[in-house]
């Protein structure tokens, strides 16, 4: 997506720690996921990525908050840096609020693991961090730690493509169900997002 336009709605919010962008892996994942979703869903798909969707003088928190409110799904690029980032925790907590408001508790997010699950716990974890890790474990996720260091080229690996296909299939299915759900008319209107 170019920086000239910002959509009102996003299909997916991509949440990650900036220090994890080794060898351009995050923009490459963004491009690959967007392409895969468009192929699966047969329509243009918008993925929010802060580096390309936040322009020069935008306040990052305001822009991210708007994008979170306007997104249908949340993908976490999970790493040790993610778990120690205040900005990442804020994005996650805002997403959880959105899930609660839309009755999607536990079904609106998935993890792409930049860390082995076995290495997720540390003896000195405080209770709040331990709870966050447990929430992330319960989400659908795919292991990607073997390819994280490889940058863009890692996305050409057959095993990496297989893992990404598992993720995109899961998320595309959720997006289809959300589209069906939004199409149903009930006795209450959808709440206004903007005033």
Short mmCIF file of C-alpha atoms in Angstrom, two decimals, residues 2-139:
data_model
loop_
_atom_site.label_atom_id
_atom_site.label_comp_id
_atom_site.label_asym_id
_atom_site.label_seq_id
_atom_site.Cartn_x
_atom_site.Cartn_y
_atom_site.Cartn_z
CA UNK A 2 1.35 3.46 -0.76
CA UNK A 3 1.52 6.30 1.70
CA UNK A 4 -0.89 8.49 -0.27
CA UNK A 5 -4.03 6.76 0.94
CA UNK A 6 -5.16 5.31 4.23
CA UNK A 7 -8.20 3.04 4.12
CA UNK A 8 -11.05 3.43 6.56
CA UNK A 9 -11.00 -0.31 7.29
CA UNK A 10 -8.26 -2.90 7.54
CA UNK A 11 -8.65 -6.62 7.25
CA UNK A 12 -5.60 -7.37 9.39
CA UNK A 13 -3.47 -5.43 11.88
CA UNK A 14 0.14 -6.68 11.90
CA UNK A 15 1.67 -6.19 15.37
CA UNK A 16 5.41 -6.59 15.90
CA UNK A 17 8.45 -5.19 17.70
CA UNK A 18 10.54 -2.96 15.43
CA UNK A 19 13.77 -4.63 16.56
CA UNK A 20 12.51 -7.89 15.03
CA UNK A 21 12.69 -6.50 11.50
CA UNK A 22 15.88 -8.39 10.66
CA UNK A 23 16.84 -8.25 7.00
CA UNK A 24 13.51 -6.71 6.01
CA UNK A 25 11.52 -9.76 7.19
CA UNK A 26 8.52 -7.74 8.46
CA UNK A 27 7.78 -5.78 5.23
CA UNK A 28 8.41 -8.99 3.28
CA UNK A 29 5.91 -10.86 5.46
CA UNK A 30 3.44 -8.01 5.02
CA UNK A 31 3.72 -8.22 1.22
CA UNK A 32 3.51 -12.03 1.20
CA UNK A 33 0.52 -12.18 3.55
CA UNK A 34 -1.31 -9.48 1.60
CA UNK A 35 -0.72 -11.38 -1.65
CA UNK A 36 -1.76 -14.72 -0.13
CA UNK A 37 -4.95 -13.25 1.37
CA UNK A 38 -5.92 -11.60 -1.90
CA UNK A 39 -5.48 -14.92 -3.70
CA UNK A 40 -7.53 -16.81 -1.09
CA UNK A 41 -10.30 -14.24 -0.68
CA UNK A 42 -10.48 -13.08 -4.31
CA UNK A 43 -10.58 -9.40 -3.33
CA UNK A 44 -8.19 -6.62 -2.32
CA UNK A 45 -7.03 -7.09 1.27
CA UNK A 46 -5.63 -4.33 3.49
CA UNK A 47 -3.02 -5.16 6.14
CA UNK A 48 -2.00 -2.40 8.53
CA UNK A 49 1.76 -2.07 8.95
CA UNK A 50 2.83 0.91 11.01
CA UNK A 51 6.00 1.62 9.02
CA UNK A 52 4.08 2.17 5.79
CA UNK A 53 0.68 3.28 7.10
CA UNK A 54 1.77 5.95 9.58
CA UNK A 55 2.78 9.08 7.73
CA UNK A 56 5.22 11.83 8.66
CA UNK A 57 3.40 13.86 11.28
CA UNK A 58 0.77 11.34 12.36
CA UNK A 59 0.74 10.56 16.06
CA UNK A 60 1.60 6.86 16.08
CA UNK A 61 -0.68 6.01 18.98
CA UNK A 62 -3.70 7.78 17.51
CA UNK A 63 -3.08 6.23 14.07
CA UNK A 64 -2.58 2.74 15.55
CA UNK A 65 -5.68 3.10 17.71
CA UNK A 66 -7.79 4.02 14.68
CA UNK A 67 -6.33 1.12 12.71
CA UNK A 68 -6.96 -1.31 15.59
CA UNK A 69 -10.59 -0.18 15.83
CA UNK A 70 -11.00 -0.55 12.06
CA UNK A 71 -9.30 -3.96 11.73
CA UNK A 72 -11.04 -7.32 11.56
CA UNK A 73 -8.13 -9.54 12.62
CA UNK A 74 -4.85 -9.18 14.54
CA UNK A 75 -1.61 -11.03 13.77
CA UNK A 76 1.20 -10.98 16.33
CA UNK A 77 4.82 -11.52 15.28
CA UNK A 78 5.76 -12.93 18.66
CA UNK A 79 9.31 -12.61 19.99
CA UNK A 80 11.15 -11.79 23.22
CA UNK A 81 11.31 -8.14 22.06
CA UNK A 82 7.54 -8.13 21.54
CA UNK A 83 6.97 -9.30 25.10
CA UNK A 84 9.13 -6.52 26.56
CA UNK A 85 7.68 -3.69 24.45
CA UNK A 86 5.23 -1.30 26.10
CA UNK A 87 3.89 -0.31 22.66
CA UNK A 88 3.24 -3.95 21.74
CA UNK A 89 1.50 -4.60 25.05
CA UNK A 90 -0.67 -1.51 24.46
CA UNK A 91 -1.63 -2.78 20.96
CA UNK A 92 -2.53 -6.19 22.40
CA UNK A 93 -4.60 -4.73 25.23
CA UNK A 94 -6.47 -2.46 22.81
CA UNK A 95 -7.14 -5.46 20.57
CA UNK A 96 -8.52 -7.47 23.49
CA UNK A 97 -10.94 -4.61 24.24
CA UNK A 98 -12.05 -4.66 20.60
CA UNK A 99 -12.58 -8.43 20.71
CA UNK A 100 -14.76 -8.06 23.79
CA UNK A 101 -16.85 -5.30 22.19
CA UNK A 102 -17.46 -7.40 19.08
CA UNK A 103 -18.11 -10.71 20.83
CA UNK A 104 -15.02 -12.36 19.33
CA UNK A 105 -13.14 -13.25 22.49
CA UNK A 106 -10.25 -15.56 21.70
CA UNK A 107 -10.97 -15.82 17.97
CA UNK A 108 -9.72 -12.56 16.48
CA UNK A 109 -5.96 -13.00 16.72
CA UNK A 110 -3.21 -15.41 15.70
CA UNK A 111 0.51 -15.67 16.40
CA UNK A 112 3.41 -16.10 14.06
CA UNK A 113 6.07 -17.33 16.49
CA UNK A 114 9.52 -15.73 16.12
CA UNK A 115 10.50 -17.71 19.23
CA UNK A 116 10.24 -21.40 20.15
CA UNK A 117 7.31 -21.92 22.48
CA UNK A 118 9.54 -23.89 24.86
CA UNK A 119 11.70 -20.76 25.30
CA UNK A 120 8.77 -18.48 26.02
CA UNK A 121 8.85 -18.71 29.81
CA UNK A 122 11.47 -17.16 32.03
CA UNK A 123 11.86 -17.77 35.77
CA UNK A 124 11.64 -14.05 36.57
CA UNK A 125 8.35 -13.39 34.76
CA UNK A 126 5.96 -11.23 36.69
CA UNK A 127 2.35 -12.43 36.90
CA UNK A 128 1.05 -9.91 34.34
CA UNK A 129 3.59 -11.08 31.75
CA UNK A 130 2.85 -14.74 32.54
CA UNK A 131 -0.87 -14.12 31.92
CA UNK A 132 -0.13 -12.38 28.62
CA UNK A 133 2.04 -15.30 27.48
CA UNK A 134 -0.72 -17.75 28.37
CA UNK A 135 -3.25 -15.73 26.35
CA UNK A 136 -0.92 -15.79 23.35
CA UNK A 137 -0.34 -19.55 23.69
CA UNK A 138 -4.07 -20.20 23.46
CA UNK A 139 -4.31 -18.46 20.08
#
